[in-house]
XYZ file of C-alpha atoms in Angstrom:
350
model
C 18.649 -1.911 26.048
C 18.056 -0.323 22.537
C 15.013 -0.239 20.539
C 14.701 0.443 16.804
C 13.193 4.070 16.219
C 10.742 3.057 13.553
C 9.453 -0.127 15.046
C 8.846 1.451 18.495
C 7.191 4.300 16.807
C 4.824 2.077 14.884
C 3.922 0.178 17.894
C 3.413 3.175 20.192
C 1.352 4.987 17.362
C -0.764 1.957 16.903
C -1.385 1.622 20.691
C -2.769 5.132 20.708
C -4.954 4.550 17.617
C -6.496 1.617 19.558
C -7.469 4.224 22.153
C -9.168 6.311 19.479
C -6.536 8.851 18.443
C -6.376 10.173 14.948
C -3.356 8.613 13.367
C -1.725 12.081 12.579
C -1.974 12.993 16.217
C -0.666 9.673 17.284
C 2.437 10.086 15.054
C 2.935 13.617 16.388
C 2.956 12.243 19.859
C 5.349 9.447 19.277
C 7.650 11.923 17.273
C 7.811 14.148 20.343
C 8.353 11.188 22.768
C 10.863 9.698 20.534
C 13.053 12.949 20.135
C 13.073 13.483 23.916
C 14.176 9.858 24.477
C 16.966 10.069 21.786
C 18.074 13.175 23.342
C 18.491 11.411 26.805
C 15.551 13.277 28.296
C 14.119 9.763 29.398
C 11.760 11.276 32.045
C 9.780 13.022 29.306
C 9.943 10.297 26.744
C 8.487 6.960 26.157
C 8.213 6.170 29.809
C 4.945 8.289 29.966
C 3.085 6.760 27.002
C 1.519 4.177 29.401
C 0.167 7.030 31.503
C -1.277 8.952 28.485
C -3.072 5.762 27.715
C -4.463 5.249 31.048
C -5.659 8.796 31.240
C -7.638 8.094 27.893
C -9.094 5.028 29.241
C -10.022 7.164 32.513
C -11.906 9.646 30.112
C -9.606 12.454 31.434
C -7.680 12.766 28.122
C -9.730 13.288 24.932
C -8.431 11.149 22.147
C -10.058 13.093 19.379
C -10.021 16.679 20.365
C -11.348 19.749 18.378
C -8.831 22.472 18.658
C -10.470 25.847 18.472
C -9.353 29.255 18.203
C -10.916 31.449 21.032
C -9.115 34.651 20.574
C -7.064 36.181 17.883
C -5.425 39.454 16.857
C -2.695 40.262 14.419
C 0.190 38.589 16.196
C -1.337 36.453 18.850
C -3.734 33.671 19.364
C -5.436 31.467 22.155
C -6.224 28.064 21.455
C -8.456 25.600 23.449
C -6.975 22.079 23.276
C -10.261 20.320 24.342
C -8.473 18.257 27.062
C -6.551 16.620 24.253
C -2.946 15.260 24.040
C -0.385 17.880 25.145
C 1.961 17.018 22.413
C -0.455 17.564 19.531
C -1.706 20.862 21.422
C 1.813 22.122 21.729
C 2.950 21.202 18.148
C -0.182 23.099 16.951
C 0.541 25.891 19.228
C 4.009 26.484 18.147
C 3.150 26.113 14.532
C 0.674 28.919 15.052
C 3.397 31.015 16.578
C 5.595 30.463 13.573
C 2.944 31.293 11.306
C 2.230 34.614 12.988
C 6.064 35.320 13.308
C 6.405 34.774 9.367
C 3.607 37.228 8.679
C 4.458 39.854 11.554
C 7.899 39.207 12.779
C 6.783 37.770 16.076
C 3.910 35.535 17.205
C 2.576 34.385 20.341
C 0.084 31.622 20.875
C -1.381 30.549 24.305
C -3.154 27.062 24.617
C -5.498 26.105 27.470
C -7.319 22.961 28.603
C -4.316 20.762 27.473
C -2.499 18.131 29.091
C 1.312 17.593 30.063
C 3.298 18.507 26.869
C 6.585 16.701 27.716
C 9.779 18.256 26.866
C 9.390 21.783 26.082
C 12.569 22.127 24.125
C 11.286 19.975 21.239
C 8.790 22.635 20.524
C 11.462 25.445 20.507
C 13.628 23.569 18.381
C 10.591 23.052 16.036
C 10.732 26.755 15.363
C 14.436 27.186 15.413
C 14.926 24.780 12.629
C 12.820 27.400 10.795
C 15.155 30.074 11.359
C 13.387 31.611 14.599
C 14.258 32.398 18.139
C 11.618 30.608 20.145
C 10.389 29.946 23.547
C 7.942 27.213 24.842
C 6.451 27.110 28.340
C 3.813 25.514 30.616
C 2.080 25.646 33.771
C 1.850 22.570 36.143
C 0.122 21.357 39.170
C 1.330 22.878 42.573
C 4.802 21.120 43.540
C 6.971 23.724 44.622
C 6.898 26.146 47.713
C 7.319 29.914 47.488
C 9.893 31.597 49.582
C 8.893 31.932 53.262
C 5.802 29.522 52.422
C 5.064 26.083 53.610
C 3.882 23.276 51.168
C 3.106 22.998 47.369
C 1.970 26.429 46.405
C 2.983 26.917 42.649
C 4.264 24.775 39.884
C 7.847 24.431 38.871
C 6.561 25.707 35.559
C 9.017 24.451 32.758
C 10.325 26.853 30.028
C 12.701 26.325 27.154
C 14.158 28.576 24.530
C 15.891 27.749 21.241
C 17.776 29.204 18.338
C 19.349 28.253 15.156
C 22.921 27.340 14.344
C 24.483 27.350 10.853
C 25.304 23.630 11.288
C 21.482 22.763 11.690
C 21.820 21.716 15.423
C 20.178 24.385 17.509
C 21.334 26.006 20.933
C 18.537 25.235 23.437
C 17.619 25.082 27.264
C 14.984 23.323 28.688
C 14.375 23.504 32.258
C 11.756 23.500 35.047
C 12.137 26.013 37.801
C 12.626 23.913 40.895
C 16.178 23.037 42.226
C 15.893 19.506 40.981
C 13.223 17.409 39.449
C 10.774 15.523 41.565
C 12.010 12.410 39.744
C 15.453 12.659 41.367
C 13.970 12.956 44.852
C 11.832 9.864 44.170
C 14.827 7.968 43.005
C 16.710 8.897 46.261
C 13.735 7.716 48.369
C 13.623 4.220 46.386
C 17.313 3.999 47.015
C 17.239 4.893 50.639
C 19.625 7.893 49.951
C 19.621 11.430 51.276
C 19.679 14.544 49.183
C 20.991 17.933 49.313
C 19.196 20.236 51.575
C 18.671 22.705 48.758
C 16.322 20.662 46.881
C 13.225 19.970 49.267
C 11.393 21.565 52.232
C 9.701 19.545 55.047
C 6.153 20.174 56.175
C 7.361 23.100 58.392
C 9.174 24.818 55.473
C 12.510 24.012 56.475
C 15.170 22.776 54.236
C 15.624 18.802 54.384
C 17.863 15.996 53.366
C 15.021 13.444 53.840
C 13.564 12.679 50.230
C 10.424 10.981 52.037
C 8.908 14.461 52.718
C 8.050 14.876 49.123
C 4.140 14.063 48.850
C 3.845 14.114 52.586
C 3.511 17.981 53.165
C 6.925 18.798 51.826
C 7.596 20.961 48.618
C 10.282 21.177 45.954
C 12.511 24.420 46.450
C 12.707 26.862 43.707
C 16.053 26.994 41.616
C 17.849 30.149 42.941
C 15.121 30.608 45.547
C 13.404 33.965 44.795
C 14.848 33.729 41.277
C 13.055 30.535 40.207
C 9.820 31.448 42.062
C 9.725 35.021 40.184
C 10.196 33.136 36.915
C 7.635 30.500 37.700
C 5.139 33.433 38.395
C 6.020 34.622 34.894
C 5.241 31.620 33.254
C 1.961 31.014 35.003
C 1.021 34.571 33.682
C 2.075 33.908 30.040
C 0.207 30.542 30.047
C -2.881 30.117 32.046
C -3.635 33.767 32.838
C -3.215 35.174 29.279
C -5.043 32.122 27.817
C -8.038 32.342 30.471
C -7.048 28.944 31.313
C -6.825 27.181 34.785
C -4.222 28.687 37.123
C -1.985 26.345 39.020
C -4.341 25.865 41.948
C -6.757 24.263 39.647
C -4.429 21.982 37.731
C -4.342 18.362 39.045
C -1.156 16.207 38.506
C -1.226 14.539 35.210
C 0.521 11.428 36.153
C -0.610 11.010 40.104
C -4.279 11.931 39.280
C -5.147 10.062 36.406
C -8.697 10.233 36.903
C -8.726 14.212 36.799
C -8.349 16.207 33.434
C -5.077 17.903 33.630
C -6.118 21.314 32.162
C -2.569 22.683 31.833
C -1.693 25.825 29.727
C 0.925 26.487 27.625
C 2.620 29.421 25.731
C 4.677 29.590 22.512
C 6.631 32.375 21.298
C 8.578 32.848 18.022
C 10.618 35.725 16.454
C 11.503 35.499 12.644
C 15.269 36.411 12.861
C 15.158 37.122 9.140
C 13.156 40.035 9.722
C 15.389 41.720 12.507
C 19.008 41.322 12.145
C 18.875 38.799 9.059
C 19.724 35.047 9.545
C 23.334 35.323 8.223
C 24.192 38.206 10.402
C 22.548 36.430 13.313
C 24.716 33.271 12.666
C 27.840 35.633 12.345
C 27.165 37.032 15.838
C 26.159 33.851 17.614
C 29.126 32.126 16.259
C 31.243 34.978 17.642
C 29.361 34.553 20.990
C 30.050 30.917 21.028
C 33.875 31.128 20.127
C 34.092 33.585 23.018
C 32.298 31.357 25.563
C 34.275 28.323 24.484
C 37.582 30.117 24.893
C 36.949 30.221 28.658
C 39.896 28.897 30.799
C 38.800 25.457 32.254
C 39.636 23.944 35.758
C 41.273 20.730 33.886
C 42.973 20.088 30.560
C 40.229 17.547 29.603
C 37.165 19.634 30.286
C 35.077 20.859 27.254
C 32.929 23.968 27.218
C 29.431 23.272 25.815
C 26.822 25.260 24.514
C 23.220 24.595 25.888
C 21.919 21.613 24.229
C 25.028 20.379 22.697
C 25.032 17.226 25.161
C 21.517 16.592 23.986
C 22.388 16.781 20.444
C 25.316 14.386 20.891
C 22.914 11.632 22.168
C 20.595 12.266 19.315
C 23.394 11.589 16.774
C 24.077 8.305 18.805
C 20.230 7.266 18.800
C 19.196 8.152 15.322
C 18.507 4.564 14.279
C 18.273 2.631 17.758
C 17.293 4.550 20.702
C 18.856 3.479 23.995
C 16.274 3.309 26.932
C 16.842 2.815 30.653
C 15.226 0.017 32.679
C 12.245 2.047 33.920
C 11.230 3.229 30.558
C 11.347 -0.630 29.183
C 9.105 -1.443 32.302
C 6.506 1.024 31.231
C 6.640 -0.088 27.704
C 6.087 -3.660 28.538
C 3.006 -2.660 30.337
C 1.567 -1.321 27.111
C 2.892 -3.537 24.274
C 2.779 -7.281 24.206
C 5.906 -9.425 24.726
C 6.198 -10.657 21.348
C 5.782 -7.192 19.667
C 8.240 -5.538 21.970
C 10.895 -8.200 21.554
C 10.693 -7.522 17.776
C 11.858 -3.978 18.091
C 14.603 -4.535 20.630
C 18.328 -5.063 20.289
C 19.552 -6.842 23.377
C 23.022 -5.698 24.583
C 25.248 -7.236 27.247
């Protein structure tokens, strides 16, 4: 099914406004969710809108937060999101990092007491579109084991980077630090399928092919084992520790514990490329790098080498007016929007 971008944005924005959100904040939230949806990142798109509304109704997501600066120096700031919408806090955090970078060459902004911010690549791209190299990251609730450990100890803390290209479409990577997403494990469980033994550990810390262990004493495995674990610790320090926020142990699940404040922390980093190599020189060198990478020999004649983010931008171009959504996203939207209103923005395809 496809939905019309503008109409679904208007409906989603109105749904958040009815819960007390400021119009500008509601619009920012829908812009982020729709961009993720258009890029094919459905797990972090419109599917989550209903959960955010439920958190507002539970009193664990503040619809009208007062974002405050709690610390600042020349090139760094810490913001308190006042338990508000993660997308709004993240956009403000990256805008702050961009502002600092334009002034000092580089800027870093931490945000504490926020909520799930969705797809981090959206915020990194926000800066890359303004000639920046950027990173966005967040801590999460514990869902991943540490090497040699048993159970969920640390989050699969996501991080993203982005840099600009001359054609306007950025190069970007947006990943969590577990070997796979919990969403894929839950899907395998629903379909009665086994999973690779590199994805999940059972309640004794052993690799398992049974997805049912997730949420029942099992834990996600880090990507690259000690590598993913080490990077997850780095993200934790750059977000919760530097901001004075809650470490992963004290961050409840944003979607499985709707009745608890999420209190996630984020980090946003930007470098003004013009103040270093100069933007034109940067384009020349990154294009040289891209040509070299894409000249790699391929296993088959019909294989194309893609830069990080190229697949997502291809999806985005296809979804610029009508956004294609999978069935599970449609189901979540129908919980929130009346049947008659939802049908007005749909294009039914056979």
